PDB file of C-alpha atoms in Angstrom:
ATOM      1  CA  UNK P   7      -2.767  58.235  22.576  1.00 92.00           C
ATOM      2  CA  UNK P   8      -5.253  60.985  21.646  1.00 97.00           C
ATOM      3  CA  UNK P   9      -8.514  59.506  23.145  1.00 97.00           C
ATOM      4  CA  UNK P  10      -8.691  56.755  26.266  1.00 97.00           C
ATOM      5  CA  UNK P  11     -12.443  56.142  27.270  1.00 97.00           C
ATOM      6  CA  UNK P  12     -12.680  53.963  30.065  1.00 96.00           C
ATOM      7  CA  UNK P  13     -15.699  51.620  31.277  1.00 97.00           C
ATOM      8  CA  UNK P  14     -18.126  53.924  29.756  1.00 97.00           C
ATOM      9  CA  UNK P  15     -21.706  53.964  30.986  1.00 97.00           C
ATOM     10  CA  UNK P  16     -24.502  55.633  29.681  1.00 96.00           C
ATOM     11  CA  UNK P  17     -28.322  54.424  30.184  1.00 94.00           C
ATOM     12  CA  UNK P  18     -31.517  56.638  29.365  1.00 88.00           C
ATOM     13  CA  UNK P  19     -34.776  57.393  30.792  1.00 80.00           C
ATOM     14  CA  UNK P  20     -37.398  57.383  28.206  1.00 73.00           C
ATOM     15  CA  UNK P  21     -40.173  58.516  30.390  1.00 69.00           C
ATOM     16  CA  UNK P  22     -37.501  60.835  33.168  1.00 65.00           C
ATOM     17  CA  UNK P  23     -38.009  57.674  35.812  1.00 67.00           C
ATOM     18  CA  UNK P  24     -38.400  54.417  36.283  1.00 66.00           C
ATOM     19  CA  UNK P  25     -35.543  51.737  35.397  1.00 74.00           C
ATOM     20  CA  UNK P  26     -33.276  53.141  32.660  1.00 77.00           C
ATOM     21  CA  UNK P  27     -32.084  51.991  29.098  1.00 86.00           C
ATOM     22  CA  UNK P  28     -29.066  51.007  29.423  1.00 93.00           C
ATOM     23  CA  UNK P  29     -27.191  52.263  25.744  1.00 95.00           C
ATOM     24  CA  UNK P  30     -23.285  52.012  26.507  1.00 97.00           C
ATOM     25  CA  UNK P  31     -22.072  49.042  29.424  1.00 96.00           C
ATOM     26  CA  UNK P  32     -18.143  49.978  30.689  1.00 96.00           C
ATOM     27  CA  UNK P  33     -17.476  50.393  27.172  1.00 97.00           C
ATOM     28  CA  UNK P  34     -13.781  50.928  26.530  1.00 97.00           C
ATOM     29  CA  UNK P  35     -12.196  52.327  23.328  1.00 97.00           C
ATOM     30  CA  UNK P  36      -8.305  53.776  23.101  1.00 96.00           C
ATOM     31  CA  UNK P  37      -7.487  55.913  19.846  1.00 97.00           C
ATOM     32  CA  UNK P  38      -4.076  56.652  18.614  1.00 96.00           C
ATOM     33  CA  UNK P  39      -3.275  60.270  17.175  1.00 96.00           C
ATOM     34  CA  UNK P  40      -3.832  60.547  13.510  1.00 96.00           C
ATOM     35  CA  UNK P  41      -5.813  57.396  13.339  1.00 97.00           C
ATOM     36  CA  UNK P  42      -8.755  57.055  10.884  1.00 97.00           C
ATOM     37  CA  UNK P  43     -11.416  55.228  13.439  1.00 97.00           C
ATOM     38  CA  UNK P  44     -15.215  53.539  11.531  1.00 97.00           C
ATOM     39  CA  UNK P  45     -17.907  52.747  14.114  1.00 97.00           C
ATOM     40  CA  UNK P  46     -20.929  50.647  12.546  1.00 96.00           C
ATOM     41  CA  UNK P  47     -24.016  49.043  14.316  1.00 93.00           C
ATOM     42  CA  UNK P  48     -27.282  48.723  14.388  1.00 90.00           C
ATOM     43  CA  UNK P  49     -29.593  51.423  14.504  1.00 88.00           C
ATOM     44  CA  UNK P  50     -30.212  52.405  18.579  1.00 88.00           C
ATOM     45  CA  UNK P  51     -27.356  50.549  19.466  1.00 93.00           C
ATOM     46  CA  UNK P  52     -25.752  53.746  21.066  1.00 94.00           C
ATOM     47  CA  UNK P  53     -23.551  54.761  17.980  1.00 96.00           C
ATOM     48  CA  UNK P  54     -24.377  58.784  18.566  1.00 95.00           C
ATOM     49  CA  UNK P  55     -24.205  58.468  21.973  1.00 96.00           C
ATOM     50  CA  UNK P  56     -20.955  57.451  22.319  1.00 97.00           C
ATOM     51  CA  UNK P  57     -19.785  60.317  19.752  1.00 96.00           C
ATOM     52  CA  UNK P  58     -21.738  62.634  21.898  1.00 96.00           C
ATOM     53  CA  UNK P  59     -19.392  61.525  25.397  1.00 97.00           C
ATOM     54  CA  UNK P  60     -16.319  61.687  23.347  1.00 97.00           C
ATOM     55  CA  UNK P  61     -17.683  64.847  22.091  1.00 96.00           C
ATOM     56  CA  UNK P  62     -18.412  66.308  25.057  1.00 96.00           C
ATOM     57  CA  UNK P  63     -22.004  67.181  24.437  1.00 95.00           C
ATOM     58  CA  UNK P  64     -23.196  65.126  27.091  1.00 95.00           C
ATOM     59  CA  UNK P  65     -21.393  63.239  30.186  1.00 96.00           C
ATOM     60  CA  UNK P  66     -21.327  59.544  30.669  1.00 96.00           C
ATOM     61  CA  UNK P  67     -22.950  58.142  33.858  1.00 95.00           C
ATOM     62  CA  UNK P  68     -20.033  56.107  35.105  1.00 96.00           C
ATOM     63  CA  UNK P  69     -16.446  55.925  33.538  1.00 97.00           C
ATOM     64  CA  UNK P  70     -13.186  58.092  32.528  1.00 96.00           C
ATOM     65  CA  UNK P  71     -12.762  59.520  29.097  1.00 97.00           C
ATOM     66  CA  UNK P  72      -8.995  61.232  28.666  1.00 97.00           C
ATOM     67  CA  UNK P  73      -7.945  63.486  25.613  1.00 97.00           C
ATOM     68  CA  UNK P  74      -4.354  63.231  25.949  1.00 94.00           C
ATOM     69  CA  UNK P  75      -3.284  63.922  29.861  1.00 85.00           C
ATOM     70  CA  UNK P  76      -6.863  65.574  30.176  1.00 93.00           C
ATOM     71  CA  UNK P  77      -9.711  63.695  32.239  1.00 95.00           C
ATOM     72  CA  UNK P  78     -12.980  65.695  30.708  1.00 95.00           C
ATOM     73  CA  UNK P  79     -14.355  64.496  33.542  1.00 92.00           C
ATOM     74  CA  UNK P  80     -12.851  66.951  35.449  1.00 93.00           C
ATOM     75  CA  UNK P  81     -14.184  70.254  33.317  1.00 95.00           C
ATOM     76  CA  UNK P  82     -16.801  72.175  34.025  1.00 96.00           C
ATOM     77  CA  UNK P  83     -19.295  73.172  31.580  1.00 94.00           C
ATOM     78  CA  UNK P  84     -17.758  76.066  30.650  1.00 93.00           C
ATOM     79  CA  UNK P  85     -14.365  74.302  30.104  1.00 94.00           C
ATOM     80  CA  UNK P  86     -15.874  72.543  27.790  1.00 95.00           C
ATOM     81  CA  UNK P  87     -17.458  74.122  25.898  1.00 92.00           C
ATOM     82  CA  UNK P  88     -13.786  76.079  25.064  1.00 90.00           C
ATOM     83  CA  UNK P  89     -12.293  72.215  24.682  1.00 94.00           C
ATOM     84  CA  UNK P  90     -14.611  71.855  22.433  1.00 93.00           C
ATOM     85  CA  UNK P  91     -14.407  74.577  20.245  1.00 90.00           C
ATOM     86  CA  UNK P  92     -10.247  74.915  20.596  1.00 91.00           C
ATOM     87  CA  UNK P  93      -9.980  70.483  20.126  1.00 95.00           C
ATOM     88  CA  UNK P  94     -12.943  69.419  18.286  1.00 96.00           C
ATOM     89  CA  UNK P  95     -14.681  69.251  15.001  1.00 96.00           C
ATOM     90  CA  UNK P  96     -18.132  67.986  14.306  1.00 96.00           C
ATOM     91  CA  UNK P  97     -19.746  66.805  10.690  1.00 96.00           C
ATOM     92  CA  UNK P  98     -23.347  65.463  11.034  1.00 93.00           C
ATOM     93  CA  UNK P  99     -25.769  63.875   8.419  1.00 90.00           C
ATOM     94  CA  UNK P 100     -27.047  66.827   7.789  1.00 92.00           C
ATOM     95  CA  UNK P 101     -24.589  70.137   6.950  1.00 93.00           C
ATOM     96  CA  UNK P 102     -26.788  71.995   9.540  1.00 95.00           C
ATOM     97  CA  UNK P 103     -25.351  75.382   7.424  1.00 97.00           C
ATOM     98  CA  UNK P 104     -27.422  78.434   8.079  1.00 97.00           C
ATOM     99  CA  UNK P 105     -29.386  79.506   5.188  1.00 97.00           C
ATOM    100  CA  UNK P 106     -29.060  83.223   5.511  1.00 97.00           C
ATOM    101  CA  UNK P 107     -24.942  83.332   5.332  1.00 97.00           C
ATOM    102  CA  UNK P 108     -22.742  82.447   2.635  1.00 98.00           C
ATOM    103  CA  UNK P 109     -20.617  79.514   2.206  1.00 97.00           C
ATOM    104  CA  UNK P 110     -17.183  81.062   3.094  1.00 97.00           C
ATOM    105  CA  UNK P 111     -19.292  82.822   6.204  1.00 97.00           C
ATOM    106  CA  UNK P 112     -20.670  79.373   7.528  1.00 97.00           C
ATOM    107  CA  UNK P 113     -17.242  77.981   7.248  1.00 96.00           C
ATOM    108  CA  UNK P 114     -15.936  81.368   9.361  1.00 95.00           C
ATOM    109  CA  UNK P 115     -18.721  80.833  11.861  1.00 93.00           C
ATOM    110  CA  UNK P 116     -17.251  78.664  14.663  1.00 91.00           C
ATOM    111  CA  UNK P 117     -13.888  80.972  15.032  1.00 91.00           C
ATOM    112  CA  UNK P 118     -16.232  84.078  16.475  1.00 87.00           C
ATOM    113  CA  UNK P 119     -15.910  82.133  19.706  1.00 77.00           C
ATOM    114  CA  UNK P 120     -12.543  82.432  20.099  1.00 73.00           C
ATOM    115  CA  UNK P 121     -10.599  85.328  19.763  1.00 71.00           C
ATOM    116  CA  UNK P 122      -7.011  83.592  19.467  1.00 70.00           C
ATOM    117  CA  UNK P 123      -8.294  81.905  15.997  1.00 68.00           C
ATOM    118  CA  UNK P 124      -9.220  84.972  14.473  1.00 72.00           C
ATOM    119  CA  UNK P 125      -7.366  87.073  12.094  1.00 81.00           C
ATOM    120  CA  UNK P 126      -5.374  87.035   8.922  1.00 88.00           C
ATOM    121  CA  UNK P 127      -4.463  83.410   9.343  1.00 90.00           C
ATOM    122  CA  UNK P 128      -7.687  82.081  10.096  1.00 91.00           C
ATOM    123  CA  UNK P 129      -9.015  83.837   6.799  1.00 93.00           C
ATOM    124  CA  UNK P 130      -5.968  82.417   4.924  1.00 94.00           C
ATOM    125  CA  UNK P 131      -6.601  78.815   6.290  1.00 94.00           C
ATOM    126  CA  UNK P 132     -10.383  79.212   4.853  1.00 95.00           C
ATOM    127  CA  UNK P 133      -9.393  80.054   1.378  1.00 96.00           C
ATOM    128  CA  UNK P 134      -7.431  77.308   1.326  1.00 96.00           C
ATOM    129  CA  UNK P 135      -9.446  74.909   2.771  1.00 96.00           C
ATOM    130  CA  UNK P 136     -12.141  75.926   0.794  1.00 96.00           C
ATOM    131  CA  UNK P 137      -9.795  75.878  -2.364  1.00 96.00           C
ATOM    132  CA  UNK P 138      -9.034  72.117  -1.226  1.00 94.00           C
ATOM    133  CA  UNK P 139     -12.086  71.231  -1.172  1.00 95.00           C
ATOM    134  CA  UNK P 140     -13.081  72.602  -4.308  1.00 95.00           C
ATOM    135  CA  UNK P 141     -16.001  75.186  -3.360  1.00 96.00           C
ATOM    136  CA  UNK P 142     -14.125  78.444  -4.215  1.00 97.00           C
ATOM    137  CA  UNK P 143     -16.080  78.991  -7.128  1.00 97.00           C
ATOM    138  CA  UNK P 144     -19.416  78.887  -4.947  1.00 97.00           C
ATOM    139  CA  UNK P 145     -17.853  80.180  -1.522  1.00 97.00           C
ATOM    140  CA  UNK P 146     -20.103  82.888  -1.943  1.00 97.00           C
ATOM    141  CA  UNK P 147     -23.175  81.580  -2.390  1.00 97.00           C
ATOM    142  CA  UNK P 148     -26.389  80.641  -0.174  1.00 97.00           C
ATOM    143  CA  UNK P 149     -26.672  76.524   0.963  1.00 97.00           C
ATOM    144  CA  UNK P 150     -29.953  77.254  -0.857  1.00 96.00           C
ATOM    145  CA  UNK P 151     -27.808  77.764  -4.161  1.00 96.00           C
ATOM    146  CA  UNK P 152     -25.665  74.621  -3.824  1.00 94.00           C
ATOM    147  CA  UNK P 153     -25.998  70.877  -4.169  1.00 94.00           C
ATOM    148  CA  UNK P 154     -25.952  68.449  -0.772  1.00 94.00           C
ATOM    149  CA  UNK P 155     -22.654  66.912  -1.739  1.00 94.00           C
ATOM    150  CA  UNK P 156     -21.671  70.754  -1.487  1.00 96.00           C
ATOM    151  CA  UNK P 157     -23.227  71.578   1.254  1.00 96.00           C
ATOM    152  CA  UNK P 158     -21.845  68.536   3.449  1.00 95.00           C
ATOM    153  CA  UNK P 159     -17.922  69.352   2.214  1.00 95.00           C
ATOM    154  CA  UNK P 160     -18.561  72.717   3.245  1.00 96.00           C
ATOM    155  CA  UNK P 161     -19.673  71.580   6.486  1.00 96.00           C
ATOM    156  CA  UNK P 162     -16.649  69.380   6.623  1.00 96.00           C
ATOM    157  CA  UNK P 163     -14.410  72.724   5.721  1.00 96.00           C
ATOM    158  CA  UNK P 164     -16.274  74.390   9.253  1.00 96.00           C
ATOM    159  CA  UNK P 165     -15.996  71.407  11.433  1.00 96.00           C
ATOM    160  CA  UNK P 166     -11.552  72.219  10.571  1.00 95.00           C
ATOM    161  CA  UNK P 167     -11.491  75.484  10.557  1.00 94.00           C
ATOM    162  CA  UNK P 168     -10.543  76.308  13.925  1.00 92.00           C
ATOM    163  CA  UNK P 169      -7.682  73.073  13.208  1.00 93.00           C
ATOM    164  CA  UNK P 170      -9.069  70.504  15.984  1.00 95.00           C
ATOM    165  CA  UNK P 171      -6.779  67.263  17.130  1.00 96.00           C
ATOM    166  CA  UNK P 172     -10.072  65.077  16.617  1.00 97.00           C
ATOM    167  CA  UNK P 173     -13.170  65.283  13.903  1.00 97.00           C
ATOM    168  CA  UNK P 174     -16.192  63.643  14.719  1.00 97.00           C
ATOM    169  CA  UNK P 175     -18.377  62.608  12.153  1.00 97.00           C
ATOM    170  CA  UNK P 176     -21.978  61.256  12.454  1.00 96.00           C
ATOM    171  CA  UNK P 177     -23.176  59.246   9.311  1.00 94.00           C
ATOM    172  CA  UNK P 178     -21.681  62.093   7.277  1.00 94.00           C
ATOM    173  CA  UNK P 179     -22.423  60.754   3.629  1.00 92.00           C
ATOM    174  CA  UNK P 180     -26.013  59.306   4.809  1.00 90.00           C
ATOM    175  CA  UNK P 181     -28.250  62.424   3.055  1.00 88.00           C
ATOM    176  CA  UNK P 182     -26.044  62.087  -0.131  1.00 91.00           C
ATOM    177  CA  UNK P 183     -26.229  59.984  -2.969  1.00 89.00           C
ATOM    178  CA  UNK P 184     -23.670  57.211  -3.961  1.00 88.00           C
ATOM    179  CA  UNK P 185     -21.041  59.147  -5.667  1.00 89.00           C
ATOM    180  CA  UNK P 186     -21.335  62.231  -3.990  1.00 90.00           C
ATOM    181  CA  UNK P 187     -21.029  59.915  -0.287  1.00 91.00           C
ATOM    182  CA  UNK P 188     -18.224  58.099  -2.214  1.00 90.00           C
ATOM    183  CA  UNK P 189     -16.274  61.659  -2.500  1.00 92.00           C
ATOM    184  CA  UNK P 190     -16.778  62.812   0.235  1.00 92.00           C
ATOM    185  CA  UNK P 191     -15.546  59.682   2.048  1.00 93.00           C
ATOM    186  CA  UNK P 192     -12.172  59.923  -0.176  1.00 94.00           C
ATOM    187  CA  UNK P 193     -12.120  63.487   0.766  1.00 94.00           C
ATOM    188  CA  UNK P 194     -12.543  62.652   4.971  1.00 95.00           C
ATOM    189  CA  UNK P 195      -9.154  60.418   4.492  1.00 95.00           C
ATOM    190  CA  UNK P 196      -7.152  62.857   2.497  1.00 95.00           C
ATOM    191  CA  UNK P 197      -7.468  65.856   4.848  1.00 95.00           C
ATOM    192  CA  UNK P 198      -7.119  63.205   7.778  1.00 95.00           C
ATOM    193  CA  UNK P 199      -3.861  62.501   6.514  1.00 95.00           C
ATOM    194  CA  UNK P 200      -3.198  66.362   5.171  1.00 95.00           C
ATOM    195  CA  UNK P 201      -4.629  67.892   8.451  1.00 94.00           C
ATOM    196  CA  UNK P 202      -2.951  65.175  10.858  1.00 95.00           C
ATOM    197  CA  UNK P 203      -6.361  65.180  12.663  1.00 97.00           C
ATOM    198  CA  UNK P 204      -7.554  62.031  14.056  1.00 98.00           C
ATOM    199  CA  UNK P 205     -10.829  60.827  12.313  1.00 98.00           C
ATOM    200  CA  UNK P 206     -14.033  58.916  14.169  1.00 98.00           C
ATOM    201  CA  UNK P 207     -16.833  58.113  11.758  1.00 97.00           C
ATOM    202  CA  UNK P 208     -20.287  56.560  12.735  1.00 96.00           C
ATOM    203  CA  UNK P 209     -21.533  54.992  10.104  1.00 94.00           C
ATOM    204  CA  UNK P 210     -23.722  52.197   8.323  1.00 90.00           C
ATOM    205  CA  UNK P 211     -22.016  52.447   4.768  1.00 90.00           C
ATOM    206  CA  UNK P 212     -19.414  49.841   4.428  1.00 88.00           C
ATOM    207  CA  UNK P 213     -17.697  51.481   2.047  1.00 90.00           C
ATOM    208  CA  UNK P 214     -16.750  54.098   4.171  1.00 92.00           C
ATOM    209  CA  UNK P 215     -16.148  52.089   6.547  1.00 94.00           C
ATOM    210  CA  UNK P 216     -13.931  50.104   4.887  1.00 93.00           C
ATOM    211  CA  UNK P 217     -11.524  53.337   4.113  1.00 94.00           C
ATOM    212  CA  UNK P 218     -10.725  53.586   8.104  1.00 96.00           C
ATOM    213  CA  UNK P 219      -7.676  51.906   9.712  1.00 95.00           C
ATOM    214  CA  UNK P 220      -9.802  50.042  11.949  1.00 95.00           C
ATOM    215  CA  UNK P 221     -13.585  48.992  12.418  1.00 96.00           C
ATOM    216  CA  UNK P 222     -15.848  48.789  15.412  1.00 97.00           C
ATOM    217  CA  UNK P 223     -18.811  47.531  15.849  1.00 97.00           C
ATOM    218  CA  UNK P 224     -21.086  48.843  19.090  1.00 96.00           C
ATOM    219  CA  UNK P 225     -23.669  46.361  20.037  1.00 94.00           C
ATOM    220  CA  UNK P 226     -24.845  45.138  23.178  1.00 93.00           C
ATOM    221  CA  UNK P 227     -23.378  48.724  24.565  1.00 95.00           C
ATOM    222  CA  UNK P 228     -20.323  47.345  24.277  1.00 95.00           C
ATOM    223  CA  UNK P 229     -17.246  47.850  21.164  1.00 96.00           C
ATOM    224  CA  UNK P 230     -15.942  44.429  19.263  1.00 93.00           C
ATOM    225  CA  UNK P 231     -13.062  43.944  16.667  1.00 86.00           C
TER     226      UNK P 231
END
């Protein structure tokens, strides 16, 4: 078991005070390593939030979540922040790439935080990811210069670059059109079975959700078959 999140809490304060909204209620959700994980809902229903716990990017209120033998609970900030880097990969609606670097230097971005994933291999591991993913003829170009359906796969290429245990991805194909959301979808399931990475995807397309192992839907703050 990759990821055990126990009775999960999370509630927010719209105005800082006053009686919370309560978004997640001792939610529980176990995921197996190398499963391919779809999350649907409806919109506010906490979908982002929960990726954000699992992601570490914020802290639940009440609850355990474990990565392997590891209670994040435990971590400091710091600590995390390394977890996060070392563990896990991020893909968001939008590719978030920065406009002034090049493709194959957006992709390189994340390993300047850590020394241990720098070098000849992590260079080598770009080219080919890059290659996989078909960009090589555009690695050098500006996001400016390339299409969104590029843009997000290169974003996809960044969020596995440092070669994380779990990818997180947050309505990836929801900026892109229907074939270019339909690709990258395909591609999401090929390199979570060529990578061995364990896949989580929020998401309101049923196609894509329909490509995952198994299907969740968060309402009421809590998960259902």
């Amino acid at each position: 078991m990759i990821l055990n999140a126990q009775e999960i809490s999370k509630s927010y304060f719209p105005d800082g005070v006053g009686i919370g909204r309560l978004i997640l209620d001792h939610l529980d959700l176990s995921v197996k390593n190398g499963e391919r994980i779809a999350i649907v809902g409806p919109s506010g229903s906490g979908k982002t939030t929960l990726l954000n716990l699992i992601g570490t990017l914020d802290r639940p209120d009440s609850g355990n979540i474990f990565f392997e033998s590891l209670d994040l609970s435990e971590m400091n900030d710091v600590q995390l922040a390394q977890f996060r880097n070392e563990k896990i990969g991020f893909v968001f609606q939008q590719h978030f790439l920065l406009p002034q670097l090049s493709l194959y230097e957006n992709v390189l971005l994340p390993t300047l935080a850590n020394k241990k994933l720098q070098g000849p291999k992590v260079l080598e591991r770009a080219h080919r990811l890059i290659d996989r993913v078909g960009l090589t003829a555009v690695m050098n170009q500006k996001p400016s210069a390339l299409s969104g359906g590029e843009c997000q796969r290169c974003a996809v290429v960044r969020a596995l670059i440092n070669g994380p245990q779990l990818l997180l991805a947050d309505e990836p194909t929801g900026a892109l059109d229907q074939s270019s959301s339909g690709i990258l979808a395909d591609l999401l399931v090929e390199l979570n079975k060529e990578e061995g990475v364990t896949l989580i995807v929020v998401t309101h397309s049923e196609e894509v959700a329909r490509k995952m192992d198994r299907m969740y839907t968060l309402k009421n703050g809590k998960l259902s078959n």
